[in-house]
Coordinates of C-alpha atoms (C1' of nucleotides) in Angstrom, one line a residue:
Chain A
M130 CA 12.6 0.6 0.3
S131 CA 11.1 3.8 1.9
L132 CA 11.3 2.5 5.5
E133 CA 15.1 2.3 5.1
H134 CA 15.3 5.9 4.2
A135 CA 12.9 7.0 6.9
I136 CA 15.0 5.4 9.4
L137 CA 18.3 7.0 7.9
G138 CA 16.5 10.3 8.3
F139 CA 16.0 9.9 12.0
L140 CA 19.4 8.6 12.4
N141 CA 20.8 11.6 10.6
Y142 CA 19.3 13.7 13.4
H143 CA 20.5 11.5 16.3
P144 CA 21.6 8.0 17.0
Y145 CA 18.8 5.8 18.0
T146 CA 18.0 2.1 19.1
G147 CA 15.3 0.1 17.5
Y148 CA 13.2 0.7 20.6
D149 CA 13.6 4.3 20.4
L150 CA 12.8 4.5 16.7
K151 CA 9.5 2.4 17.3
K152 CA 8.4 5.2 19.5
I153 CA 9.6 8.0 17.4
F154 CA 7.6 6.5 14.4
D155 CA 4.6 6.1 16.5
H156 CA 4.7 9.7 17.3
S157 CA 5.8 11.7 14.3
V158 CA 5.3 9.8 11.0
Q159 CA 2.4 7.2 11.8
H160 CA -0.1 9.6 9.9
F161 CA 1.7 8.6 6.7
W162 CA 4.1 5.6 7.4
A163 CA 3.2 3.3 10.4
A164 CA 6.0 0.9 11.0
D165 CA 5.9 -2.4 12.6
Q166 CA 8.5 -3.2 15.4
S167 CA 9.8 -6.3 13.8
Q168 CA 10.2 -4.5 10.6
I169 CA 12.2 -1.7 12.1
Y170 CA 14.7 -4.4 13.6
R171 CA 15.0 -6.0 10.4
T172 CA 15.6 -2.8 8.4
L173 CA 18.1 -1.8 10.9
A174 CA 20.1 -4.9 10.3
R175 CA 19.9 -4.3 6.5
L176 CA 21.1 -0.8 7.0
K177 CA 24.1 -2.2 8.8
E178 CA 24.8 -4.6 6.1
N179 CA 24.8 -1.8 3.6
G180 CA 27.3 0.0 5.6
W181 CA 24.9 2.9 6.1
T182 CA 24.9 2.4 9.7
E183 CA 27.4 1.4 12.6
V184 CA 26.3 -0.1 15.9
E185 CA 27.4 1.0 19.3
K186 CA 26.6 -1.7 22.1
V187 CA 25.7 -0.2 25.4
P188 CA 25.6 -2.8 28.1
Q189 CA 22.9 -2.4 30.6
E190 CA 22.2 -4.3 34.0
D191 CA 18.5 -5.4 34.5
H192 CA 17.7 -4.9 30.7
P193 CA 18.8 -6.1 27.4
D194 CA 21.9 -4.4 26.1
R195 CA 21.0 -1.3 23.8
K196 CA 22.1 -1.5 20.3
V197 CA 22.6 2.1 19.2
Y198 CA 22.8 3.0 15.6
H199 CA 24.9 5.7 14.2
I200 CA 24.6 6.8 10.5
T201 CA 27.8 6.7 8.6
E202 CA 29.1 9.0 5.9
S203 CA 28.0 6.6 3.4
G204 CA 24.5 6.4 5.0
K205 CA 24.4 10.3 4.9
A206 CA 25.3 10.2 1.2
E207 CA 22.6 7.7 0.4
L208 CA 20.0 9.7 2.4
R209 CA 20.9 13.0 0.4
R210 CA 20.7 11.0 -2.6
W211 CA 17.4 9.7 -2.0
L212 CA 15.9 12.9 -0.8
L213 CA 17.0 14.6 -4.1
A214 CA 15.7 11.7 -6.2
P215 CA 12.3 12.1 -7.9
P216 CA 9.3 11.6 -5.6
P217 CA 8.6 7.8 -5.2
M218 CA 5.0 8.1 -6.2
E219 CA 3.1 4.8 -6.0
P220 CA -0.2 4.1 -7.9
P221 CA -3.2 4.9 -5.6
R222 CA -4.5 1.9 -3.8
S223 CA -7.9 2.1 -1.8
A224 CA -9.9 -0.9 -0.7
P225 CA -12.9 1.2 0.3
L226 CA -13.2 2.4 -3.4
I227 CA -13.7 -1.2 -4.4
Q228 CA -16.6 -1.2 -2.2
V229 CA -17.8 2.0 -3.8
F230 CA -17.3 0.7 -7.2
F231 CA -19.5 -2.3 -6.7
S232 CA -22.1 -0.3 -4.5
G233 CA -24.8 -0.2 -7.3
Q234 CA -26.1 -3.6 -6.3
L235 CA -26.9 -2.5 -2.8
S236 CA -30.0 -0.7 -1.9
N237 CA -30.0 3.2 -1.4
E238 CA -30.4 2.7 2.3
E239 CA -27.5 0.4 2.4
V240 CA -25.3 2.9 0.3
L241 CA -26.3 5.7 2.7
A242 CA -25.1 3.7 5.6
K243 CA -21.9 3.0 3.8
F244 CA -21.3 6.6 3.2
E245 CA -22.2 7.6 6.7
S246 CA -19.7 5.3 8.1
F247 CA -17.1 6.6 5.7
V248 CA -17.9 10.1 7.1
A249 CA -17.7 8.9 10.7
I250 CA -14.3 7.4 10.1
M251 CA -12.9 10.3 8.4
Q252 CA -14.0 12.5 11.1
H253 CA -12.4 10.2 13.6
I254 CA -9.3 10.3 11.8
L255 CA -9.4 14.0 11.5
A256 CA -9.9 14.3 15.4
Q257 CA -7.1 12.1 15.9
Y258 CA -4.7 14.3 13.8
E259 CA -5.5 17.0 16.2
A260 CA -3.2 15.3 18.7
I261 CA -0.3 15.1 16.3
P262 CA 1.0 18.7 16.3
A263 CA 1.7 18.3 20.2
Q264 CA 3.7 15.0 19.5
I265 CA 5.6 16.4 16.8
A266 CA 6.4 19.6 18.8
E267 CA 7.6 17.3 21.5
Y268 CA 10.2 15.8 19.2
Q269 CA 11.9 19.2 19.0
R270 CA 13.5 18.3 22.2
D271 CA 15.8 16.0 20.1
V272 CA 15.9 18.1 17.2
P273 CA 15.4 21.9 18.2
S274 CA 15.1 23.3 14.5
P275 CA 12.3 25.4 13.4
R276 CA 13.0 24.5 9.9
E277 CA 12.8 20.9 10.5
H278 CA 9.6 21.4 12.6
F279 CA 8.2 23.2 9.5
F280 CA 8.5 20.3 7.3
W281 CA 7.3 17.7 9.8
L282 CA 4.1 19.8 10.1
L283 CA 3.8 19.8 6.2
T284 CA 3.3 16.3 6.2
L285 CA 0.3 16.6 8.6
E286 CA -1.1 19.4 6.5
N287 CA -1.1 17.0 3.6
G288 CA -2.9 14.3 5.5
I289 CA -5.6 16.9 6.8
A290 CA -6.0 18.2 3.2
N291 CA -6.8 14.7 1.8
M292 CA -8.9 13.7 4.7
R293 CA -11.0 16.8 4.2
A294 CA -11.2 16.2 0.4
N295 CA -12.5 12.6 1.2
L296 CA -14.9 13.9 3.7
A297 CA -16.3 16.4 1.3
W298 CA -16.7 14.0 -1.3
A299 CA -18.5 11.5 1.0
Q300 CA -20.8 14.2 2.2
S301 CA -21.7 15.2 -1.4
V302 CA -22.5 11.5 -2.3
I303 CA -24.8 11.5 1.0
E304 CA -26.7 14.6 -0.4
R305 CA -27.1 13.2 -3.7
I306 CA -28.6 10.1 -2.3
K307 CA -30.9 12.1 -0.2
N308 CA -31.9 14.3 -3.0
G309 CA -32.7 11.3 -5.3
Q310 CA -30.0 11.9 -7.8
V311 CA -28.7 8.5 -7.8
P312 CA -30.1 6.4 -10.8
E313 CA -32.3 3.5 -9.5
K314 CA -31.5 1.0 -12.4
Chain B
M106 CA -8.0 -9.7 0.2
S107 CA -9.4 -6.8 -1.7
L108 CA -8.4 -8.0 -5.2
E109 CA -10.4 -11.1 -4.4
H110 CA -13.6 -9.2 -4.1
A111 CA -12.9 -6.8 -6.9
I112 CA -12.7 -9.8 -9.1
L113 CA -16.0 -11.2 -7.5
G114 CA -17.6 -8.0 -8.2
F115 CA -16.7 -8.0 -11.9
L116 CA -17.8 -11.7 -12.2
N117 CA -20.9 -11.0 -10.6
Y118 CA -21.6 -8.7 -13.6
H119 CA -20.5 -11.3 -16.1
P120 CA -18.4 -14.4 -16.5
Y121 CA -14.8 -13.6 -17.5
T122 CA -11.4 -15.3 -18.1
G123 CA -8.3 -13.9 -16.5
Y124 CA -7.3 -12.3 -19.8
D125 CA -10.6 -10.5 -19.8
L126 CA -10.4 -9.3 -16.3
K127 CA -6.8 -7.9 -16.8
K128 CA -8.1 -5.6 -19.6
I129 CA -11.1 -4.7 -17.6
F130 CA -9.0 -3.8 -14.6
D131 CA -6.8 -1.6 -16.8
H132 CA -9.7 0.4 -18.0
S133 CA -12.0 0.9 -15.0
V134 CA -10.3 0.4 -11.7
Q135 CA -6.7 1.2 -12.4
H136 CA -7.0 4.7 -10.7
F137 CA -7.4 3.0 -7.5
W138 CA -6.6 -0.6 -7.6
A139 CA -4.0 -1.5 -10.4
A140 CA -3.7 -5.3 -10.7
D141 CA -0.8 -7.4 -12.0
Q142 CA -1.7 -10.1 -14.6
S143 CA -0.1 -13.1 -12.6
Q144 CA -1.9 -11.9 -9.4
I145 CA -5.3 -11.9 -11.2
Y146 CA -4.6 -15.5 -12.4
R147 CA -3.5 -16.5 -8.9
T148 CA -6.4 -15.0 -7.2
L149 CA -8.8 -16.6 -9.7
A150 CA -7.4 -19.9 -8.7
R151 CA -8.0 -19.0 -5.0
L152 CA -11.4 -18.1 -5.7
K153 CA -12.2 -21.5 -7.2
E154 CA -10.6 -23.1 -4.2
N155 CA -13.0 -21.2 -2.0
G156 CA -16.0 -22.4 -4.0
W157 CA -16.9 -18.7 -4.9
T158 CA -16.3 -19.4 -8.6
E159 CA -16.6 -22.4 -11.0
V160 CA -14.6 -22.6 -14.3
E161 CA -16.1 -23.3 -17.6
K162 CA -13.5 -24.6 -20.2
V163 CA -13.9 -23.1 -23.6
P164 CA -11.7 -25.0 -26.1
Q165 CA -10.2 -22.9 -29.1
E166 CA -8.4 -23.6 -32.1
D167 CA -5.3 -21.5 -32.7
H168 CA -5.2 -20.2 -29.2
P169 CA -5.0 -21.6 -25.8
D170 CA -8.3 -22.8 -24.3
R171 CA -10.2 -20.0 -22.3
K172 CA -10.9 -20.6 -18.7
V173 CA -14.2 -18.8 -18.1
Y174 CA -14.9 -18.1 -14.5
H175 CA -18.5 -17.9 -13.2
I176 CA -19.4 -16.7 -9.8
T177 CA -21.3 -19.3 -7.5
E178 CA -24.3 -18.5 -5.1
S179 CA -21.7 -18.8 -2.5
G180 CA -19.5 -16.3 -4.3
K181 CA -22.5 -14.0 -4.5
A182 CA -23.1 -14.3 -0.7
E183 CA -19.6 -13.5 0.1
L184 CA -19.4 -10.4 -2.2
R185 CA -22.5 -9.0 -0.6
R186 CA -21.3 -9.9 2.8
W187 CA -18.0 -8.0 2.1
L188 CA -19.8 -5.0 0.4
L189 CA -22.0 -4.5 3.6
A190 CA -19.0 -5.1 5.9
P191 CA -17.3 -1.8 7.4
P192 CA -14.9 0.1 4.9
P193 CA -11.5 -1.8 4.9
M194 CA -9.6 1.4 5.6
E195 CA -5.9 1.1 5.7
P196 CA -3.5 3.4 7.4
P197 CA -2.3 6.1 4.9
R198 CA 1.1 5.2 3.3
S199 CA 3.1 7.8 1.3
A200 CA 6.7 7.5 0.3
P201 CA 6.8 11.0 -0.9
L202 CA 5.9 12.5 2.4
I203 CA 8.9 10.8 3.9
Q204 CA 11.0 12.9 1.6
V205 CA 9.0 16.0 2.8
F206 CA 9.4 15.1 6.4
F207 CA 13.2 15.1 6.0
S208 CA 13.4 18.0 3.5
G209 CA 14.7 20.4 6.2
Q210 CA 18.2 19.5 5.3
L211 CA 17.9 20.4 1.7
S212 CA 18.3 24.1 0.5
N213 CA 15.4 26.2 -0.4
E214 CA 16.2 25.7 -4.1
E215 CA 16.4 22.0 -3.7
V216 CA 12.9 22.0 -1.7
L217 CA 11.5 24.2 -4.4
A218 CA 12.4 21.8 -7.1
K219 CA 11.0 18.8 -5.1
F220 CA 7.7 20.6 -4.9
E221 CA 7.5 21.8 -8.3
S222 CA 8.1 18.2 -9.5
F223 CA 5.2 17.1 -7.2
V224 CA 3.1 19.7 -8.9
A225 CA 4.1 18.5 -12.3
I226 CA 3.4 14.7 -11.3
M227 CA 0.0 15.6 -9.9
Q228 CA -0.9 17.7 -12.8
H229 CA 0.1 14.8 -15.2
I230 CA -2.0 12.2 -13.2
L231 CA -5.0 14.6 -13.3
A232 CA -4.5 14.8 -17.2
Q233 CA -4.5 11.2 -17.4
Y234 CA -7.7 10.9 -15.3
E235 CA -9.5 12.8 -18.1
A236 CA -9.3 9.7 -20.4
I237 CA -10.9 7.5 -17.8
P238 CA -14.7 8.6 -18.1
A239 CA -14.6 7.3 -21.7
Q240 CA -13.1 4.1 -20.7
I241 CA -15.5 3.4 -18.0
A242 CA -18.5 4.5 -20.3
E243 CA -17.3 1.8 -22.5
Y244 CA -17.7 -0.8 -20.0
Q245 CA -21.3 0.0 -20.1
R246 CA -21.5 -2.2 -23.2
D247 CA -21.0 -5.2 -20.8
V248 CA -23.1 -3.7 -18.0
P249 CA -25.6 -1.2 -19.4
S250 CA -26.9 0.2 -16.0
P251 CA -26.9 3.8 -15.2
R252 CA -26.9 3.2 -11.6
E253 CA -23.6 1.0 -11.8
H254 CA -22.2 3.7 -14.0
F255 CA -23.0 6.4 -11.3
F256 CA -20.9 4.5 -8.6
W257 CA -18.1 3.9 -11.2
L258 CA -17.6 7.4 -11.6
L259 CA -17.7 8.2 -8.1
T260 CA -14.5 6.5 -7.6
L261 CA -12.9 8.8 -10.2
E262 CA -14.5 11.7 -8.5
N263 CA -12.7 10.6 -5.2
G264 CA -9.5 10.4 -7.1
I265 CA -9.6 13.8 -8.6
A266 CA -10.8 15.3 -5.3
N267 CA -7.6 13.8 -3.6
M268 CA -5.3 14.9 -6.4
R269 CA -6.5 18.5 -6.4
A270 CA -6.1 18.7 -2.7
N271 CA -2.5 17.4 -3.0
L272 CA -1.9 19.8 -5.8
A273 CA -3.4 22.8 -3.8
W274 CA -1.1 21.7 -1.0
A275 CA 2.1 21.6 -3.0
Q276 CA 1.3 24.9 -4.6
S277 CA 0.8 26.6 -1.2
V278 CA 4.1 25.2 -0.1
I279 CA 5.7 26.6 -3.2
E280 CA 4.2 30.2 -2.3
R281 CA 5.5 29.9 1.1
I282 CA 9.0 29.0 -0.1
K283 CA 8.8 32.0 -2.6
N284 CA 7.5 34.5 0.1
G285 CA 10.3 33.5 2.5
Q286 CA 7.8 31.9 4.9
V287 CA 10.0 28.8 5.6
P288 CA 12.4 29.1 8.6
E289 CA 16.1 28.9 7.5
K290 CA 17.4 27.0 10.6
Chain C
dA117 C1' 11.3 -10.8 -44.0
dT118 C1' 11.1 -9.7 -39.2
dC119 C1' 9.2 -7.6 -35.3
dT120 C1' 5.6 -6.5 -32.4
dT121 C1' 1.0 -7.1 -30.7
dA122 C1' -2.9 -9.8 -29.5
dT123 C1' -4.8 -14.0 -27.6
dA124 C1' -4.4 -16.9 -23.3
dT125 C1' -2.6 -19.1 -19.0
dA126 C1' 0.8 -20.1 -15.8
dT127 C1' 5.1 -20.8 -12.8
dG128 C1' 9.4 -19.1 -10.5
dC129 C1' 11.6 -15.9 -7.7
dT130 C1' 11.9 -12.1 -4.5
dT131 C1' 10.4 -8.8 -1.1
dA132 C1' 8.3 -5.4 2.1
dA133 C1' 5.0 -6.1 5.6
dT134 C1' 2.4 -8.1 9.2
dC135 C1' 1.3 -11.0 12.9
dT136 C1' 2.9 -13.9 16.6
dT137 C1' 5.9 -15.6 19.8
dA138 C1' 10.3 -15.8 22.7
dT139 C1' 13.3 -14.0 26.2
dA140 C1' 14.3 -11.4 30.4
dT141 C1' 13.8 -8.0 34.1
dT142 C1' 11.6 -4.3 36.8
dA143 C1' 7.9 -1.3 38.0
dT144 C1' 3.1 -0.3 38.5
dC145 C1' -1.7 -1.2 39.0
dA146 C1' -5.9 -3.5 40.8
Chain D
dT178 C1' -1.5 -12.0 44.4
dG179 C1' -1.6 -11.5 39.9
dA180 C1' -1.8 -8.8 35.8
dT181 C1' -0.1 -5.5 32.7
dA182 C1' 3.2 -2.2 30.9
dA183 C1' 7.7 -0.6 30.2
dT184 C1' 12.5 -1.8 28.7
dA185 C1' 15.0 -4.2 24.8
dT186 C1' 16.0 -7.4 20.9
dA187 C1' 14.8 -10.8 17.5
dA188 C1' 13.2 -15.0 14.9
dG189 C1' 9.5 -17.7 12.7
dA190 C1' 5.6 -17.9 9.6
dT191 C1' 2.8 -16.3 6.3
dT192 C1' 1.1 -13.4 2.5
dA193 C1' -0.1 -9.9 -1.3
dA194 C1' 2.2 -8.1 -4.6
dG195 C1' 5.5 -7.2 -8.4
dC196 C1' 8.8 -8.7 -11.9
dA197 C1' 10.4 -11.9 -15.2
dT198 C1' 10.0 -15.7 -17.9
dA199 C1' 7.6 -19.7 -20.5
dT200 C1' 4.6 -21.5 -24.1
dA201 C1' 2.1 -21.2 -28.6
dT202 C1' -0.3 -19.3 -32.5
dA203 C1' -2.0 -15.6 -35.5
dA204 C1' -2.3 -11.1 -37.3
dG205 C1' -0.7 -6.9 -38.5
dA206 C1' 3.0 -3.5 -39.1
dT207 C1' 7.6 -1.8 -40.7

DNA sequence: ATCTTATATATGCTTAATCTTATATTATCA
DNA sequence: TGATAATATAAGATTAAGCATATATAAGAT
């Protein structure tokens, strides 16, 4: 139900269409909540059924009519309720760690290659994160608030902190393999 | 499809029933891949359809018959293929970060409470992690291999590293709130 | 005496998410 | 000329997962 509230959060800043929201998601929250286009549209429909949004139809020539979603008072109340509710923590889930768990049956060379590819992927993700501050700053055009901007950047900080922790972990494993600190049997 | 391969991984150690596997999951991989009982049974059925396992029916008095799943040669090959494949990284997904992203509209007191509850939750999770080494060590009864044991513990190391990074991040946010470093508007 | 837990498997129902495809026009690029 | 991208919305199909419930017996706890 998190996508619902993420969308409500943006609609609380400004009325948007599904098309707008897809672009905004891709440029601001993608590092912790990527959203599929069809899922945004379906969730928007549900938000309307719940009475949390209202639709303004904006006719256009040459293009399909825009359906601009506005948050309602009820939607604002729901957003605030959710923001104040306990953090919706989910149990951690990592498919790569399944590979690690069963890596004992691989050779040291194969394990080394695996962890080196972890490192490469994480470095790549960290490099991609470098583009995000500019994208987030751009969104200040819609919402020119240093306070809001501060919290947006906190989410990126968190992503970077996690990725660095993962990177340091993988590098320490590589060291241990190279130093012969991994039991052979 | 990760649960499939996690189950294959355990069946490669030893033949098990769905009931066995549920208990093993709860004691060894729960910190990065919690598995639902019904999901384990359904996945076991699929594994058999794929020819990756074979079932040995063990009749019992007083209790339902046990269906012991054995990995096949084809299952072993599939497991090895998957272990050597690139890490199945998934885009990060964090509902709590959605709350953070939109926290600008809360008061500093409310935000402080939110981050303090993050800290409490993460400390609680870290405390729970302390019980895991003993549980994992216990599984050495089935699989007495120091090498396997080493990789099992690596997954816990990763969880701890991530949780500590999250904790340090939340604590630094609390400091900034208390020091008046958060923009008011 | 009753309740809960352990042993053991399985189905029903629901849902968020993902991927694919449909529709229709305009503009841009090669 | 042909292909792709941008603008805009939406439905179809599939799936992993999660939660509840069914069945049946035995052992242990209150």
